[in-house]
Every structure is written in structure tokens, then in C-alpha cells.
Coordinates of C-alpha atoms and ligand atoms in Angstrom, one line a residue:
X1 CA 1.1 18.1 17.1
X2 CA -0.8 16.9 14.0
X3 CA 0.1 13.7 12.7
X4 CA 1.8 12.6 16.1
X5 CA -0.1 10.0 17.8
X6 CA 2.0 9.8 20.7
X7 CA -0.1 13.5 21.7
X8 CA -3.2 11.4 22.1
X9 CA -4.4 11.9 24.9
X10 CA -7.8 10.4 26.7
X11 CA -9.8 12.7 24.7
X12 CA -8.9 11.5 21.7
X13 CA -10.7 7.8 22.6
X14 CA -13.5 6.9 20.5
X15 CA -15.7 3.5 20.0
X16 CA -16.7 3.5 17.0
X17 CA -14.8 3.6 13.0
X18 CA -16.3 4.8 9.9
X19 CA -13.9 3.9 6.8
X20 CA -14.0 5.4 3.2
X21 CA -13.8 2.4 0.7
X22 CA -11.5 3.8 -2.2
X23 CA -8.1 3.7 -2.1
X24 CA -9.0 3.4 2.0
X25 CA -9.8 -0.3 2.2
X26 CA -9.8 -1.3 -2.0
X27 CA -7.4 -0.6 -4.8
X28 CA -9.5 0.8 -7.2
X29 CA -6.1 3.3 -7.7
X30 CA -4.4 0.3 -9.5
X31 CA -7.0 -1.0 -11.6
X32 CA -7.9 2.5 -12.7
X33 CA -4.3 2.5 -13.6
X34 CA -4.3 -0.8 -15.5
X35 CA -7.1 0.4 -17.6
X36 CA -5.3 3.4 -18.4
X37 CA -2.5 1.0 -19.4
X38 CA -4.2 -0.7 -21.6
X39 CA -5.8 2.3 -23.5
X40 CA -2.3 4.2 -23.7
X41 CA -0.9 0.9 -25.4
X42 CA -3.5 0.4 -28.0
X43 CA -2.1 4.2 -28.8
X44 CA 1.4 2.7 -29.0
X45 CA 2.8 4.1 -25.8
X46 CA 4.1 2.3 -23.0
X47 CA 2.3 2.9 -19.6
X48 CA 4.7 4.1 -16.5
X49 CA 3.5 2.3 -13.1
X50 CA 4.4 3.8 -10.5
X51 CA 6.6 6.2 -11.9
X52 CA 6.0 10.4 -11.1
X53 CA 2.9 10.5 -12.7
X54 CA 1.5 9.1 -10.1
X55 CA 1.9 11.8 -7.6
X56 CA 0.9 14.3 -10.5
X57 CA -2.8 12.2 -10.4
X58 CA -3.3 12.7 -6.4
X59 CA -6.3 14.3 -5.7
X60 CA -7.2 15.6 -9.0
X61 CA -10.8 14.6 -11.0
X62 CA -11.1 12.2 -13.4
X63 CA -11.7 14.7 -16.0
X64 CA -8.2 16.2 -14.9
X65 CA -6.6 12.9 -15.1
X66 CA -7.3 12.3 -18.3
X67 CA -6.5 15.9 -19.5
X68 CA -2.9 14.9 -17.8
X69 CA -2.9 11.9 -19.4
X70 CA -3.7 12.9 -22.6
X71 CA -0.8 15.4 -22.2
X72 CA 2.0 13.4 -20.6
X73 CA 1.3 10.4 -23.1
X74 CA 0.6 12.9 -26.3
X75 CA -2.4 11.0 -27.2
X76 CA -4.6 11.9 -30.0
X77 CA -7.5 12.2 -28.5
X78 CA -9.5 14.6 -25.8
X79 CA -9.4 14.7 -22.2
X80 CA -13.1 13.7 -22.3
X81 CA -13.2 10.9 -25.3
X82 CA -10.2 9.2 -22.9
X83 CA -12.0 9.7 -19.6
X84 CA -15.3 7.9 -21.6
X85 CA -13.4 5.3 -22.8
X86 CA -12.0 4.8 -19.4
X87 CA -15.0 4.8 -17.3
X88 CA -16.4 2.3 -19.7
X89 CA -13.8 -0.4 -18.7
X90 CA -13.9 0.2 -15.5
X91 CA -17.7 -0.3 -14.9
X92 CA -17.3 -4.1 -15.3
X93 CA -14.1 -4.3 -13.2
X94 CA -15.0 -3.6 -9.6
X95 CA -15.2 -7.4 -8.7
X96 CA -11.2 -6.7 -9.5
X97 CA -10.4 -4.2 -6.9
X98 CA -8.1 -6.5 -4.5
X99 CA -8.3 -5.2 -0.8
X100 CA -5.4 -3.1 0.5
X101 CA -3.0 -4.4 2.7
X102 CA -4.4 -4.5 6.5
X103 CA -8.2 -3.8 5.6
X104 CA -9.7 -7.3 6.1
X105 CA -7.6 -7.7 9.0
X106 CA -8.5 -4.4 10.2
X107 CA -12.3 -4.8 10.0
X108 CA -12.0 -8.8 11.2
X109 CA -10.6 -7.2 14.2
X110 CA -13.0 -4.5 14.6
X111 CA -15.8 -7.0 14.6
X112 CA -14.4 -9.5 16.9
X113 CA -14.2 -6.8 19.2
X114 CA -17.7 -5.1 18.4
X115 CA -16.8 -2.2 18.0
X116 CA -19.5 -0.6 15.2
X117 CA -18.3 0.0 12.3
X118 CA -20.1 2.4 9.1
X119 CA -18.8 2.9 5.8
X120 CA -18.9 6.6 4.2
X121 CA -18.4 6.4 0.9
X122 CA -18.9 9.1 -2.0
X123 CA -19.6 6.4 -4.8
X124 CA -23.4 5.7 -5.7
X125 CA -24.8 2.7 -3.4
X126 CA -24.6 0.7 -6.7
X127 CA -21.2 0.8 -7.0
X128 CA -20.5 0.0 -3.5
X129 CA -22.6 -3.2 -4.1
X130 CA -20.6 -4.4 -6.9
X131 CA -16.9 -3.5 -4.6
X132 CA -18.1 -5.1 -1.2
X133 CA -20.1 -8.2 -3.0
X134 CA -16.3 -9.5 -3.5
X135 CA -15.0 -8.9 -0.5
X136 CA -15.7 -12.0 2.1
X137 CA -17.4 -10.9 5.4
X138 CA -17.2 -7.7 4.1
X139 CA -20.8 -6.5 3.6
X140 CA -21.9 -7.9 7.3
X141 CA -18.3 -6.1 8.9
X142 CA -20.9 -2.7 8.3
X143 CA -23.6 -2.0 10.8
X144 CA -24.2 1.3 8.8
X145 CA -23.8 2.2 5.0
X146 CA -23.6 5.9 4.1
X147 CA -23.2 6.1 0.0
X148 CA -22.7 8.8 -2.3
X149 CA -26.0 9.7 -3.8
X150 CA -28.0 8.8 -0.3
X151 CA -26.5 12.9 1.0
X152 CA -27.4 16.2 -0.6
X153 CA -23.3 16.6 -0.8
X154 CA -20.9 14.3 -1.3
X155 CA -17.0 15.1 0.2
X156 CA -15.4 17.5 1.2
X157 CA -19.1 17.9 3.2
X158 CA -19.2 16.6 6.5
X159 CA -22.8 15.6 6.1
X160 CA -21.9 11.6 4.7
X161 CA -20.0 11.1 7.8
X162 CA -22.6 13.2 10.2
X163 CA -25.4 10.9 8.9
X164 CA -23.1 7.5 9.3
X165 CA -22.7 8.7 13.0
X166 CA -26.9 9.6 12.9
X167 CA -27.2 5.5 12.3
X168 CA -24.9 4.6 14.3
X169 CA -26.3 6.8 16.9
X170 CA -23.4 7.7 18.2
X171 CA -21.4 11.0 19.0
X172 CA -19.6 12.8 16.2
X173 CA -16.5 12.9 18.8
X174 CA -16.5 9.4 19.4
X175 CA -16.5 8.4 16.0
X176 CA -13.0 7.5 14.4
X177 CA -12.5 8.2 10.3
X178 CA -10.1 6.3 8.7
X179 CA -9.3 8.0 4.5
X180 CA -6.8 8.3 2.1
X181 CA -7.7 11.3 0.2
X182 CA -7.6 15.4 0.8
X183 CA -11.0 15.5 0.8
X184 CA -12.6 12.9 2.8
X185 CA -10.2 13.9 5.8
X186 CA -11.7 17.9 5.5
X187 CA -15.1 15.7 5.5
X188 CA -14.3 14.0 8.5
X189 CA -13.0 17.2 10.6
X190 CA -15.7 19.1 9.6
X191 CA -17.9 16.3 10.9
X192 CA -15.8 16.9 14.3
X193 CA -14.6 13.6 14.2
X194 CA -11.0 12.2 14.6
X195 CA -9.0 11.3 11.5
X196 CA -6.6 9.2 10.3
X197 CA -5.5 9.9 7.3
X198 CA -3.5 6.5 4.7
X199 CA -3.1 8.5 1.9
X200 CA -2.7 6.3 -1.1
X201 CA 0.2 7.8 -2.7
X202 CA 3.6 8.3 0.1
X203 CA 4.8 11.3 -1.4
X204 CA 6.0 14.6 0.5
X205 CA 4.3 16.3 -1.6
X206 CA 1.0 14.2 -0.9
X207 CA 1.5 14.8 2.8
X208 CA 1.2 18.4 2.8
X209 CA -2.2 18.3 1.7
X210 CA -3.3 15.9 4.9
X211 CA -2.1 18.3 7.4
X212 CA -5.4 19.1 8.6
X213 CA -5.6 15.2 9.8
X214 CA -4.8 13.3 13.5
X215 CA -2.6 11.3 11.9
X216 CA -0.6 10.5 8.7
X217 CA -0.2 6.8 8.0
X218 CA 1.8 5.3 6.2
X219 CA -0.6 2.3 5.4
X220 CA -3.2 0.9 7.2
X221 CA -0.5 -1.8 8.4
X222 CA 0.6 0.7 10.7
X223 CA -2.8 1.7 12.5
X224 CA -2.7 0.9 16.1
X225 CA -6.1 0.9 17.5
X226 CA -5.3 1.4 21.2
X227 CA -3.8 4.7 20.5
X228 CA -7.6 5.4 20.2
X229 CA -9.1 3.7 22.8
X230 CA -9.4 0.8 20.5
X231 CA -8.6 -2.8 21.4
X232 CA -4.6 -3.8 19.9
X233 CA -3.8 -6.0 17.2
X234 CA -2.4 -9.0 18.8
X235 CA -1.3 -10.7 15.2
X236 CA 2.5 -9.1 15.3
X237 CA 5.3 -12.0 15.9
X238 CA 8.2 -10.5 17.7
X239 CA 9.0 -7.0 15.7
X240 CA 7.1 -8.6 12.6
X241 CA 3.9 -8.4 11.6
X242 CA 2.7 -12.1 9.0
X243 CA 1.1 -10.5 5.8
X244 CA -0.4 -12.3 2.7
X245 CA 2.9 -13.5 1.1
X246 CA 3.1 -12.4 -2.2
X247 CA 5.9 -13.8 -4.6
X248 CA 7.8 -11.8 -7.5
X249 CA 10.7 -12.9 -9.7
X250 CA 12.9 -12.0 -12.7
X251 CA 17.0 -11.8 -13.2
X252 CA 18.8 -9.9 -11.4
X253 CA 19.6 -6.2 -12.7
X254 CA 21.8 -3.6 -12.2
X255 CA 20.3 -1.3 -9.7
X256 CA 20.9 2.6 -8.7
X257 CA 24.7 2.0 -8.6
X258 CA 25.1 3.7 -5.3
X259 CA 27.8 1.2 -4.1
X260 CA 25.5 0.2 -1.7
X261 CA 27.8 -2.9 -1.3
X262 CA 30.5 -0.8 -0.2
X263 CA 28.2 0.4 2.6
X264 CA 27.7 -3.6 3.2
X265 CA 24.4 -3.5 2.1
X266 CA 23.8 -4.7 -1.3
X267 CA 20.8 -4.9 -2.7
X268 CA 19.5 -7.3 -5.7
X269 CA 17.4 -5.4 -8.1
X270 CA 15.0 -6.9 -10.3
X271 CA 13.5 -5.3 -13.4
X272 CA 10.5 -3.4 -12.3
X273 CA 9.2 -2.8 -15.1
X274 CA 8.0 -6.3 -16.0
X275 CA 6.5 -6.4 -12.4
X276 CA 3.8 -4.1 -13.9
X277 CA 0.7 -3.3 -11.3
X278 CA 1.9 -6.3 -8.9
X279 CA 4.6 -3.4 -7.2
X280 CA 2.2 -1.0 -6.5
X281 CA -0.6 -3.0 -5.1
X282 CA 1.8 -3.5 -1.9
X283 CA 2.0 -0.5 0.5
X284 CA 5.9 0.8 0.6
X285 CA 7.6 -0.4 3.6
X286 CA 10.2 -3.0 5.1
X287 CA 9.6 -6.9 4.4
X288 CA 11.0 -9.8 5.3
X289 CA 10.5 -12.8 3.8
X290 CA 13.4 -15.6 1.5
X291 CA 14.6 -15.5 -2.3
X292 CA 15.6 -18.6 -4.0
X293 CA 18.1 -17.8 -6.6
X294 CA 19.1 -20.5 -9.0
X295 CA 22.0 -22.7 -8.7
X296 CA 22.4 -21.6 -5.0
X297 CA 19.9 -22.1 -2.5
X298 CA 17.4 -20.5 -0.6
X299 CA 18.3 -17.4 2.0
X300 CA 16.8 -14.7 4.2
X301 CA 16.1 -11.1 3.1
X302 CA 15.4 -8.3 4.5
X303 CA 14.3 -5.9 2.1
X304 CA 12.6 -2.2 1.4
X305 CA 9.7 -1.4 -1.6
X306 CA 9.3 2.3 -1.8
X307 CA 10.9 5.2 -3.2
X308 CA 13.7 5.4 -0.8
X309 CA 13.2 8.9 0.8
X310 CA 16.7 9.1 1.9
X311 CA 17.7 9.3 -2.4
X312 CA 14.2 11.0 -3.3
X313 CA 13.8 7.9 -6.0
X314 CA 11.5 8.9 -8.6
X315 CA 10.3 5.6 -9.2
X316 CA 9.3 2.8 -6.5
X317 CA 11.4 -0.1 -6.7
X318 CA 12.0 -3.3 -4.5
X319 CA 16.0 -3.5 -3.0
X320 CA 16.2 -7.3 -1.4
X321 CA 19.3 -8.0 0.9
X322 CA 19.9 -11.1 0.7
X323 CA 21.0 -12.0 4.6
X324 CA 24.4 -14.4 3.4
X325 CA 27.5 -13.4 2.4
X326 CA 28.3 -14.5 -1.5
X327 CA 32.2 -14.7 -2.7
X328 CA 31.0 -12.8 -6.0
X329 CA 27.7 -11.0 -7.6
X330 CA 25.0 -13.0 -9.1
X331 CA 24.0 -10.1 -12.1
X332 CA 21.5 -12.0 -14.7
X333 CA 21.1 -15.3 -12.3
X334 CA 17.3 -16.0 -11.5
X335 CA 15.8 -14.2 -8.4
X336 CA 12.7 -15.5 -6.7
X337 CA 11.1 -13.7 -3.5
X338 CA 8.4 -14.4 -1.2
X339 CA 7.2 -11.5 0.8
X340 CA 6.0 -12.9 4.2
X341 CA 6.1 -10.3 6.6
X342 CA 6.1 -6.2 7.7
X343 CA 8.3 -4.7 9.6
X344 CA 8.0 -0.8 9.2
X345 CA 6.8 1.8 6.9
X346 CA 10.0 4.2 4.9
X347 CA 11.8 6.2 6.7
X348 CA 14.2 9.5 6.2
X349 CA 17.0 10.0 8.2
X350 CA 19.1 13.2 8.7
X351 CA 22.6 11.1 8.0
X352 CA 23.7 7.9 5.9
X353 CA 25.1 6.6 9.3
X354 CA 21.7 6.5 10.7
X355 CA 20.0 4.3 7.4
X356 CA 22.4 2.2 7.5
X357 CA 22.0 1.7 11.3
X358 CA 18.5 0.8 10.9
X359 CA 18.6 -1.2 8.0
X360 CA 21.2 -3.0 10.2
X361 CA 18.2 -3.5 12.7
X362 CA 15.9 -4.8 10.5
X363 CA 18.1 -7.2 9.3
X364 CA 18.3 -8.6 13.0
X365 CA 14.8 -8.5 13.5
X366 CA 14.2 -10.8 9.8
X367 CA 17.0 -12.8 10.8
X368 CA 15.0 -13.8 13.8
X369 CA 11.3 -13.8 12.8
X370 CA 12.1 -15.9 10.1
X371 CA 12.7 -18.9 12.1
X372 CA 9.3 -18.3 14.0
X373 CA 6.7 -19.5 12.8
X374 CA 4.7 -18.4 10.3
X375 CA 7.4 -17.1 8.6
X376 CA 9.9 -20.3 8.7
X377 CA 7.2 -22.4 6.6
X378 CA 7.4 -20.7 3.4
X379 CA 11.1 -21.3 2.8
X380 CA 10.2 -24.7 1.3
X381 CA 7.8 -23.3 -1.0
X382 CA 8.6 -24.7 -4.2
X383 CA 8.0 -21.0 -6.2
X384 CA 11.6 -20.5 -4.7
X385 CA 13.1 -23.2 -6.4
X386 CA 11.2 -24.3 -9.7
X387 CA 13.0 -23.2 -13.1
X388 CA 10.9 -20.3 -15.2
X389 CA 9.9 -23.4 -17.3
X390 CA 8.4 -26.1 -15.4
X391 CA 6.3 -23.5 -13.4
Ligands
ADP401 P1 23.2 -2.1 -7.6 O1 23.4 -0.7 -7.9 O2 23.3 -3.0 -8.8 O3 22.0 -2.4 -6.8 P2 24.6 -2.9 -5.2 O4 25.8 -2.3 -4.7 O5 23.3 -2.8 -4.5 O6 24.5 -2.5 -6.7 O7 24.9 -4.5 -5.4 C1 23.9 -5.4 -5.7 C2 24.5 -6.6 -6.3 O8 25.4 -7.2 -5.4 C3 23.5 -7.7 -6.5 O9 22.9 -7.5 -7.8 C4 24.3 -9.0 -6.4 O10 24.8 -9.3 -7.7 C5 25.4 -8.7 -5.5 N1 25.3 -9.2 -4.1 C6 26.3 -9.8 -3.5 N2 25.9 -10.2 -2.2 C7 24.6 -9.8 -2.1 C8 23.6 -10.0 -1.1 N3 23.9 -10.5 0.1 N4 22.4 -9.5 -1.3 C9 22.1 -8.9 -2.5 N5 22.9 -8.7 -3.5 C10 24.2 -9.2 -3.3
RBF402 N1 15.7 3.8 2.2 C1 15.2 4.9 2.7 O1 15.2 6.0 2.2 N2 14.5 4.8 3.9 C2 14.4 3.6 4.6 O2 13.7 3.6 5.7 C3 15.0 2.5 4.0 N3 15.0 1.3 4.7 C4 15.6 0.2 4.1 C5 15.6 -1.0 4.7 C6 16.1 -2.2 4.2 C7 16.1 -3.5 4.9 C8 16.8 -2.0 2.9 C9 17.5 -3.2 2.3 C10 16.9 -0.8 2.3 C11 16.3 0.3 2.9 N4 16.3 1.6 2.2 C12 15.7 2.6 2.8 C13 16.8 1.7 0.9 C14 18.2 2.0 0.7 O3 18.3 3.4 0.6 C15 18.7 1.4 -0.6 O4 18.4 0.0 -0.6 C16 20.1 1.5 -0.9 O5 20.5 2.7 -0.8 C17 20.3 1.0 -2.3 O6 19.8 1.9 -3.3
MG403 MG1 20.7 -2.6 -5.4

């Protein structure tokens, strides 16, 4: 079965990875997106992040883009003077593409166990300079570089990742892809290697058109190497797995009004909006991690970023739990978060019984890791607890 990794099987093992490098292991996505912001503000509109115009962009051309752009936003100007003005901004901004959740862990673990690793990408070798030269121990992670303009055809041709394995000299079959778009997974089949497919955007829509990979994940967060005859991760703590914590922050909102709190599971929701690109430079999934609210103290949280599957959201939001029972709500009062660990990626379930079961579990499994080290330290972290002022 595609997509299942539990069918691997001792032909599946390989030993050694080539990776695509946009939207695989950097965010170029989101800083494309912030320039797009900032073009569709100087025409007076107000840019959408993450909203359902993101799944409308997956795996079109930037020419297309901007035609849907230009469309969606009623701009007045062309598909072509927008994707120009675009490309122009962008040029200078590569040494901001921020790597994706998991990648420099991935390829740190990759080279500590040398296994080879070669880089496919379809951007020109130039390019690819400018991304990696900000990357630490990123350029020396690659024993081979396969760039755009260095094949007669970029993607969907197998021939980038056919001439990756040619350096490498190593079998097609024993060569692992990792990708997040349509086309580099077609690529990678066609080059009769295996593929694992992170596509950028976790949408059912967007995972129709990776059905020709190995395996759907949901980020790179949630590869697990010896399903491939790959050495494990050995970084997990318990049932969580320590991430860069990242912080966020705002007063508390009114959220979907599902009565979630009724279920006894209410969530805290802060205004996404004013979050901008910081919510979708973090993969959806379950975290763990402590908010500080003001005038109160400091608690646990379990707490899901996505689009909820279960409701079909059309927008991603963050939905904290905070792991304490209040006497009343805390609407308008000051949340902070810091985001300090993984648990799982989204999930649908065929009942309401069965979410709320496992969001029952994960609860446990914060409630625990947060005493354990790493996680415990960052409850003193003064972002928790300093007023908007004084910061
Ligand atoms: P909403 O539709 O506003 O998200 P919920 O039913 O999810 O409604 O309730 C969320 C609200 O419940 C929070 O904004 C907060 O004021 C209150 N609340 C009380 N206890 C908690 C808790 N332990 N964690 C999060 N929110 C809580
Ligand atoms: N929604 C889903 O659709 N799938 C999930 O796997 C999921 N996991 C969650 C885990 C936690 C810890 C929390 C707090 C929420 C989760 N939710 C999930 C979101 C849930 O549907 C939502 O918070 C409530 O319904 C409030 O809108
Ligand atoms: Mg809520």
C-alpha cells in the first residue's frame, strides 16, 4: 500500500538520501509569501497567511500564481508585471529562507552516521549557493550537488536524480528521495528510486497528487530512517520529540465556538492574524510546551496547530489547552506560549469520541515530558512572564 510504511519490507532498504532543497529542507514557501504580502499591501489589500489560498498555489508556476493572485486580490496590474515585481524581491532574500522543521537535524544525523547524502535540486547552482551559504554545516552535509541548469531537464525528469546517484556512484534502488512537491516525487520514481514524499501544504486535496509516492509525511519531523534501512533518531524523550522552541503571544480570543469546553477540552485562541508568517513556518501537528498568562502563573499545554481535519478548518490556527482547571475563562487576559516539543502530526478520526480520546492521550504524554528534561527548563523563561511593555 502506497503511503504505508509499515509494508516496507527488506527491499525497500537503501544507504544513501538525495533531498530536494525547496519547500523540502528551506521555507522559501513563506518568504515567497511575505513578499507577496508586502506587494498586495502597497495595493491596499490585506494579505491572507495561511488561509485557502494557499492550497489553491500548490504545485502551480509562478506565472500561475501570480495570475491567481492578481485575481483573488483584484489587483491592477498583470499576471506578469506582479510575478516581475515579485521575483525582484526575492532575488536578495534567500539568506532569509529559515530551515524547515527537522532538516538540520535530519542531515546532522545523516552525517554522523555516513550515510552519503546528494542534493537534487531544480534551481540554477547560483541560487543554491546563496540558500545553503546560510545554512551551518550545511554545504559540507552534501557529498554530491545536482542543480538545475547542470541536466538537459529539470523535474518531473528523472535525469537530476539519475546523475546525483551517477556521483554518488550508487544504485538508483538504493538511493532514498526525500520532496515535497508533485513533481520532484514523479522525478524520483522515474529515477527508480524510493520516495518520500513532505509535501509542503497538508491538505486532502494536496495528498492526492503524491499518490504515486512510498510515503506521505506529514513533515520531515515524522521521518523514521530505520523504516529504510537507515540508522533511528535517538533524540525523542519519552513520546516527545525537543524541537527549537518557538514563542507566540497576544490576548486571548474567542475561538470556533464549538463548546469545546463542554467536551472538557477548551482551547485558548489567540488572534492569528497578527501572528502573520510566524504560524506557518511551523509544520501542523501536536506540541507541548507552557503559556504564561498574566496575573496567574505559568502552566502546561498541550496543544494542536493545523487545520483541524476532524472540522475541515479553512484556516490554520493554534488551539492551546492549558493542562489546569480555572474557576472561570480568561477572554482578553494576556497569553504567552513557548512551543518546546512534538508529539504527532494531525489526525482524522471516524468519531468525536475517538479525538477526544487522543487528545486525552496527548495530554498525558505533555503532562509527563514536561517535567523531563529539556522540556522542564523553559518554564522559567522570563518571555512567559514579562508584561507586553518591558519586553
Ligand atoms: P472558543 O470557541 O472560544 O475556543 P472554548 O470552548 O474552546 O471556546 O473555550 C476556550 C476558553 O475557555 C478560553 O478562551 C479560556 O477563556 C477558557 N478556558 C478555561 N479553562 C481553560 C483551559 N484549561 N485551557 C484553555 N482555555 C480555558
Ligand atoms: N483536531 C483534529 O482534527 N485532529 C487532531 O489530531 C487534533 N488533535 C488535537 C490535539 C490537541 C492536544 C488539541 C488541544 C486539539 C486537537 N485537535 C485536533 C483540535 C480540536 O479539533 C480543536 O481544538 C477543538 O475542536 C476546538 O476547536
Ligand atoms: Mg478554542
Amino acid at each position: 500500500m502506497a503511503g504505508s510504511p509499515a509494508s516496507n519490507c527488506s527491499n525497500t532498504l537503501v544507504d544513501h538520501v538525495i533531498l530536494d532543497l525547496d519547500g523540502t529542507l528551506i521555507d522559501t514557501e513563506t518568504l515567497l509569501d511575505e513578499v507577496y504580502a508586502k506587494i498586495v499591501w502597497k495595493y491596499g489589500k490585506k494579505w491572507e497567511w495561511d488561509g485557502i489560498g494557499l492550497i489553491k498555489r500548490l504545485g502551480k508556476r509562478p506565472l500561475e500564481v501570480a495570475a491567481s493572485l492578481v485575481e483573488d486580490y483584484e489587483l491592477p496590474c498583470t499576471a506578469d508585471e506582479l510575478l516581475e515585481e515579485s521575483l525582484s524581491h526575492v532575488e536578495t532574500m534567500w539568506s532569509r529562507a529559515k530551515a524547515l522543521p527537522g532538516a538540520t537535524r535530519l542531515l546532522k544525523h545523516l552525517r554522523a552516521h555516513k550515510i552519503p547524502i546528494g542534493l537534487a535540486s531544480n534551481s540554477p547552482a547560483k541560487n543554491i549557493r546563496s540558500k545553503l551559504a546560510y545554512q551551518p554545516g550545511w554545504l559540507e552535509s552534501f557529498k554530491v550537488i545536482v542543480a538545475g541548469d547542470e541536466v538537459k531537464e529539470g523535474k518531473p525528469s528523472p535525469e537530476i536524480y539519475l546523475e546525483a546517484a551517477k556521483l554518488l556512484k550508487a544504485r538508483p534502488s538504493s538511493c532514498l528521495v526525500i520532496e515535497d512537491s508533485p513533481t520532484g516525487v514523479i522525478a524520483g520514481k522515474a529515477a527508480g528510486m524510493k520516495v518520500v514524499a513532505v509535501p509542503s501544504i497538508p491538505s486532502k486535496i494536496a495528498r492526492t497528487l503524491y499518490s504515486g509516492a512510498d510515503s506521505v509525511l506529514n513533515s520531515l519531523l515524522d521521518f523514521r530512517p530505520e523504516l529504510w534501512g537507515l540508522p533511528p533518531f535517538q533524540d525523542w524523550v519519552g513520546k516527545a520529540l525537543p524541537i527549537e522552541p518557538w514563542c507566540l503571544g497576544g490576548p486571548v480570543i474567542k475561538g470556533f465556538g464549538r463548546g469545546s469546553k463542554v467536551l472538557g477540552i477548551p482551547t485558548a485562541n489567540l488572534p492569528t492574524a497578527a501572528l502573520g508568517s510566524q504560524l506557518s513556518q511551523h509544520v501542523c501537528g501536536i506540541y507541548l510546551g507552557w503559556a504564561g498568562l498574566s496575573n496567574r502563573g505559568v502552566y502546561k499545554i498541550v496543544m494542536s496547530v493545523g487545520w483541524n481535519p476532524f472540522f475541515d478548518n479553512a484556516a490554520k490556527t493554534v488551539e492551546p489547552w492549558l493542562l489546569h482547571d480555572f474557576p472561570d475563562d480568561f477572554y482578553g487576559e494576556e497569553l504567552r506560549l513557548i512551543v518546546v516539543g512534538y508529539i504527532r502530526p494531525e489526525a482524522n478520526f471516524s468519531s468525536l469520541e475517538l479525538l477526544i480520546e487522543r487528545i486525552h492521550e496527548d495530554a498525558e504524554i505533555a503532562k509527563a515530558a514536561l517535567d523531563l528534561l529539556p522540556f522542564s527548563s523553559y518554564q522559567d523563561d522570563k518571555f512567559l512572564t514579562t508584561p507586553l511593555a518591558k519586553q
